Amino acid sequence: MKETKLGKTTLNISAMGLGIMRMCDKTPEEAAAAIDTAYENGINFIDSADIYGQGKSEEVFDQALKLSKVNREDLFIQSKVGIVVSPERSHGSRVFGGRYEFTKDYILNAVDGVLDRMDIDYLDSLLLHRPDFLMDLEGVKEAFDILQAEGKVRFFGVSNFNVEQFKMMQDVVSQPLMFDQLQFGLMHTGMIDTGFNTNVTGTVDANHAQGLMEFLRRKHVTLQAWSPFQYGQFEGTFINNPKFPELNDELENLANKYRVGKNAIAAAWILAWPGQVQMIMGTMTPAHIADSAKGADIKLTRQEWYDLYMAAGHKLP
Ligand SMILES: NC(=O)c1ccc[n+]([C@@H]2O[C@H](COP(=O)([O-])OP(=O)(O)OC[C@H]3O[C@@H](n4cnc5c(N)ncnc54)[C@H](OP(=O)(O)O)[C@@H]3O)[C@@H](O)[C@H]2O)c1
């Protein structure tokens, strides 16, 4: 498994991580099979959040880890906090419906909850899940300092932050922010489209992600790409989906060429970005995990990368 550097440190982490958002729907045995398959394929990074299954994913993870062949010390375990769920205001399968909260007490309590549910003594990294417009910067700084001093968290980062939010947070906290976890994949390319379409009339030059990937690359912050195989926000996978015939034809051509499945090609497309990048997959199916992992060893040609981008329906000026 290809590795990527952790910030500017000399430590490496696997270029792919297993996200456990969907682990809440699995039995501990099924979840253990997912962890074991990931580990056998070189993936030692786990991504969680306290809200996944309203805590159930972390409980299943704990039971699964005890059943699996993998030890806690073999893994780099990350979780995220900062989204407050209101079950009574959730919409269908969406568990959100509350608020975002970056305050000292909230963060400290939330991390204790994570450690308790996962039955672990420390997190390798903690991310702030979604920017809280009312964020208490000094409170976050204090919380991070306490968590680090107590040995509860080793490294810190953020998720879904834009450039200015990242800089504002980094100006205040004592620790280097190692990660920005953002939705990114063949069917979610806003951060790239913006860069291709600077000042082009009538195109998708949306300002919301302006310069974000360039900033992360320059600053050696790891981009963690979430929902790599999804289109929309959790609408479903584009892989083998008849809604995306051109993309699936192109994925299949390349899958045949490289003798892998389509997941591997979609993964290789993400990891082709020259910055520090890690792909966080959410499949719980061992065969899909194993195929996705193969993508780390595939180096697409420049033309193949652009062909996939356009087969996914994106345009170049
Ligand atoms: N920071 C954030 O705001 C944020 C938000 C969302 C998610 N995340 C993180 O990102 C992780 C991944 O998210 P995700 O689960 O949406 O990502 P994903 O890996 O893009 O999607 C996984 C889903 O796609 C299906 N799938 C994948 N390959 C398939 C194939 N070949 N055929 C059929 N179905 C296929 C999986 O089903 P199978 O299990 O059957 O393969 C599963 O339902 C999460 O676990 C979480 O850790 C972060």
PDB file of N, CA and C in Angstrom, residues 58 61-62 65-66 71-73 75-79 108 110-126 146-156:
ATOM      1  N   GLU A  58     -19.245   3.446  16.381  1.00  0.00           N
ATOM      2  CA  GLU A  58     -18.064   3.309  17.245  1.00  0.00           C
ATOM      3  C   GLU A  58     -18.224   2.128  18.200  1.00  0.00           C
ATOM      4  N   PHE A  61     -17.554  -0.885  16.097  1.00  0.00           N
ATOM      5  CA  PHE A  61     -16.107  -0.949  15.848  1.00  0.00           C
ATOM      6  C   PHE A  61     -15.386  -1.591  17.030  1.00  0.00           C
ATOM      7  N   ASP A  62     -15.763  -1.192  18.230  1.00  0.00           N
ATOM      8  CA  ASP A  62     -15.131  -1.755  19.426  1.00  0.00           C
ATOM      9  C   ASP A  62     -15.313  -3.279  19.466  1.00  0.00           C
ATOM     10  N   LEU A  65     -13.264  -4.886  16.591  1.00  0.00           N
ATOM     11  CA  LEU A  65     -11.810  -4.907  16.784  1.00  0.00           C
ATOM     12  C   LEU A  65     -11.423  -6.058  17.719  1.00  0.00           C
ATOM     13  N   LYS A  66     -12.277  -6.315  18.706  1.00  0.00           N
ATOM     14  CA  LYS A  66     -11.984  -7.413  19.638  1.00  0.00           C
ATOM     15  C   LYS A  66     -12.084  -8.778  18.935  1.00  0.00           C
ATOM     16  N   ASN A  71      -4.602  -5.545  16.151  1.00  0.00           N
ATOM     17  CA  ASN A  71      -4.526  -4.915  17.475  1.00  0.00           C
ATOM     18  C   ASN A  71      -4.713  -3.412  17.345  1.00  0.00           C
ATOM     19  N   ARG A  72      -5.172  -2.804  18.433  1.00  0.00           N
ATOM     20  CA  ARG A  72      -5.369  -1.356  18.410  1.00  0.00           C
ATOM     21  C   ARG A  72      -4.089  -0.625  18.005  1.00  0.00           C
ATOM     22  N   GLU A  73      -2.926  -1.091  18.514  1.00  0.00           N
ATOM     23  CA  GLU A  73      -1.651  -0.397  18.246  1.00  0.00           C
ATOM     24  C   GLU A  73      -1.260  -0.473  16.765  1.00  0.00           C
ATOM     25  N   LEU A  75      -3.215   0.194  14.405  1.00  0.00           N
ATOM     26  CA  LEU A  75      -4.083   1.105  13.660  1.00  0.00           C
ATOM     27  C   LEU A  75      -3.831   2.563  14.004  1.00  0.00           C
ATOM     28  N   PHE A  76      -4.099   3.424  13.056  1.00  0.00           N
ATOM     29  CA  PHE A  76      -4.129   4.875  13.277  1.00  0.00           C
ATOM     30  C   PHE A  76      -5.623   5.212  13.308  1.00  0.00           C
ATOM     31  N   ILE A  77      -6.135   5.525  14.497  1.00  0.00           N
ATOM     32  CA  ILE A  77      -7.587   5.719  14.640  1.00  0.00           C
ATOM     33  C   ILE A  77      -7.914   7.204  14.766  1.00  0.00           C
ATOM     34  N   GLN A  78      -8.813   7.642  13.896  1.00  0.00           N
ATOM     35  CA  GLN A  78      -9.227   9.050  13.875  1.00  0.00           C
ATOM     36  C   GLN A  78     -10.740   9.134  14.113  1.00  0.00           C
ATOM     37  N   SER A  79     -11.171  10.148  14.846  1.00  0.00           N
ATOM     38  CA  SER A  79     -12.599  10.416  14.911  1.00  0.00           C
ATOM     39  C   SER A  79     -12.828  11.919  14.770  1.00  0.00           C
ATOM     40  N   LEU A 108     -14.318  18.503  24.683  1.00  0.00           N
ATOM     41  CA  LEU A 108     -13.739  17.589  25.690  1.00  0.00           C
ATOM     42  C   LEU A 108     -14.709  16.445  26.004  1.00  0.00           C
ATOM     43  N   ALA A 110     -17.165  15.342  24.127  1.00  0.00           N
ATOM     44  CA  ALA A 110     -17.386  14.501  22.935  1.00  0.00           C
ATOM     45  C   ALA A 110     -16.233  13.505  22.767  1.00  0.00           C
ATOM     46  N   VAL A 111     -15.001  13.967  23.004  1.00  0.00           N
ATOM     47  CA  VAL A 111     -13.858  13.042  22.856  1.00  0.00           C
ATOM     48  C   VAL A 111     -13.941  11.933  23.906  1.00  0.00           C
ATOM     49  N   ASP A 112     -14.316  12.279  25.121  1.00  0.00           N
ATOM     50  CA  ASP A 112     -14.478  11.221  26.137  1.00  0.00           C
ATOM     51  C   ASP A 112     -15.500  10.185  25.675  1.00  0.00           C
ATOM     52  N   GLY A 113     -16.567  10.660  25.042  1.00  0.00           N
ATOM     53  CA  GLY A 113     -17.595   9.739  24.533  1.00  0.00           C
ATOM     54  C   GLY A 113     -17.022   8.799  23.473  1.00  0.00           C
ATOM     55  N   VAL A 114     -16.208   9.349  22.578  1.00  0.00           N
ATOM     56  CA  VAL A 114     -15.598   8.528  21.523  1.00  0.00           C
ATOM     57  C   VAL A 114     -14.710   7.452  22.151  1.00  0.00           C
ATOM     58  N   LEU A 115     -13.835   7.871  23.067  1.00  0.00           N
ATOM     59  CA  LEU A 115     -12.890   6.915  23.685  1.00  0.00           C
ATOM     60  C   LEU A 115     -13.648   5.820  24.419  1.00  0.00           C
ATOM     61  N   ASP A 116     -14.727   6.221  25.068  1.00  0.00           N
ATOM     62  CA  ASP A 116     -15.540   5.263  25.816  1.00  0.00           C
ATOM     63  C   ASP A 116     -16.194   4.249  24.861  1.00  0.00           C
ATOM     64  N   ARG A 117     -16.838   4.750  23.799  1.00  0.00           N
ATOM     65  CA  ARG A 117     -17.529   3.830  22.880  1.00  0.00           C
ATOM     66  C   ARG A 117     -16.558   2.914  22.154  1.00  0.00           C
ATOM     67  N   MET A 118     -15.392   3.452  21.771  1.00  0.00           N
ATOM     68  CA  MET A 118     -14.429   2.624  21.032  1.00  0.00           C
ATOM     69  C   MET A 118     -13.569   1.802  21.982  1.00  0.00           C
ATOM     70  N   ASP A 119     -13.681   2.069  23.270  1.00  0.00           N
ATOM     71  CA  ASP A 119     -12.897   1.390  24.306  1.00  0.00           C
ATOM     72  C   ASP A 119     -11.405   1.469  24.009  1.00  0.00           C
ATOM     73  N   ILE A 120     -10.949   2.682  23.745  1.00  0.00           N
ATOM     74  CA  ILE A 120      -9.526   2.923  23.505  1.00  0.00           C
ATOM     75  C   ILE A 120      -9.076   4.061  24.429  1.00  0.00           C
ATOM     76  N   ASP A 121      -7.746   4.141  24.637  1.00  0.00           N
ATOM     77  CA  ASP A 121      -7.216   5.153  25.569  1.00  0.00           C
ATOM     78  C   ASP A 121      -6.912   6.483  24.886  1.00  0.00           C
ATOM     79  N   TYR A 122      -6.669   6.417  23.568  1.00  0.00           N
ATOM     80  CA  TYR A 122      -6.308   7.651  22.868  1.00  0.00           C
ATOM     81  C   TYR A 122      -6.740   7.560  21.410  1.00  0.00           C
ATOM     82  N   LEU A 123      -6.927   8.722  20.814  1.00  0.00           N
ATOM     83  CA  LEU A 123      -7.157   8.819  19.369  1.00  0.00           C
ATOM     84  C   LEU A 123      -5.846   9.240  18.722  1.00  0.00           C
ATOM     85  N   ASP A 124      -5.541   8.662  17.560  1.00  0.00           N
ATOM     86  CA  ASP A 124      -4.350   9.124  16.840  1.00  0.00           C
ATOM     87  C   ASP A 124      -4.604  10.495  16.243  1.00  0.00           C
ATOM     88  N   SER A 125      -5.838  10.725  15.791  1.00  0.00           N
ATOM     89  CA  SER A 125      -6.142  12.102  15.399  1.00  0.00           C
ATOM     90  C   SER A 125      -7.608  12.429  15.626  1.00  0.00           C
ATOM     91  N   LEU A 126      -7.812  13.717  15.820  1.00  0.00           N
ATOM     92  CA  LEU A 126      -9.154  14.262  16.061  1.00  0.00           C
ATOM     93  C   LEU A 126      -9.390  15.369  15.046  1.00  0.00           C
ATOM     94  N   ILE A 146      -5.487  20.596  26.246  1.00  0.00           N
ATOM     95  CA  ILE A 146      -5.812  19.636  27.312  1.00  0.00           C
ATOM     96  C   ILE A 146      -5.782  18.206  26.770  1.00  0.00           C
ATOM     97  N   LEU A 147      -6.397  17.994  25.620  1.00  0.00           N
ATOM     98  CA  LEU A 147      -6.458  16.636  25.051  1.00  0.00           C
ATOM     99  C   LEU A 147      -5.055  16.109  24.749  1.00  0.00           C
ATOM    100  N   GLN A 148      -4.193  17.015  24.278  1.00  0.00           N
ATOM    101  CA  GLN A 148      -2.821  16.577  23.988  1.00  0.00           C
ATOM    102  C   GLN A 148      -2.063  16.300  25.285  1.00  0.00           C
ATOM    103  N   ALA A 149      -2.196  17.206  26.255  1.00  0.00           N
ATOM    104  CA  ALA A 149      -1.468  17.042  27.523  1.00  0.00           C
ATOM    105  C   ALA A 149      -1.917  15.780  28.266  1.00  0.00           C
ATOM    106  N   GLU A 150      -3.194  15.452  28.168  1.00  0.00           N
ATOM    107  CA  GLU A 150      -3.707  14.248  28.856  1.00  0.00           C
ATOM    108  C   GLU A 150      -3.447  12.976  28.058  1.00  0.00           C
ATOM    109  N   GLY A 151      -2.839  13.112  26.892  1.00  0.00           N
ATOM    110  CA  GLY A 151      -2.532  11.933  26.070  1.00  0.00           C
ATOM    111  C   GLY A 151      -3.755  11.324  25.411  1.00  0.00           C
ATOM    112  N   LYS A 152      -4.826  12.099  25.291  1.00  0.00           N
ATOM    113  CA  LYS A 152      -6.043  11.536  24.684  1.00  0.00           C
ATOM    114  C   LYS A 152      -6.058  11.674  23.163  1.00  0.00           C
ATOM    115  N   VAL A 153      -5.310  12.639  22.637  1.00  0.00           N
ATOM    116  CA  VAL A 153      -5.253  12.845  21.181  1.00  0.00           C
ATOM    117  C   VAL A 153      -3.812  13.174  20.794  1.00  0.00           C
ATOM    118  N   ARG A 154      -3.329  12.512  19.714  1.00  0.00           N
ATOM    119  CA  ARG A 154      -1.938  12.754  19.277  1.00  0.00           C
ATOM    120  C   ARG A 154      -1.854  13.886  18.247  1.00  0.00           C
ATOM    121  N   PHE A 155      -2.753  13.864  17.251  1.00  0.00           N
ATOM    122  CA  PHE A 155      -2.695  14.858  16.178  1.00  0.00           C
ATOM    123  C   PHE A 155      -4.086  15.442  15.930  1.00  0.00           C
ATOM    124  N   PHE A 156      -4.102  16.622  15.296  1.00  0.00           N
ATOM    125  CA  PHE A 156      -5.376  17.342  15.121  1.00  0.00           C
ATOM    126  C   PHE A 156      -5.565  17.763  13.663  1.00  0.00           C
TER     127      PHE A 156
END
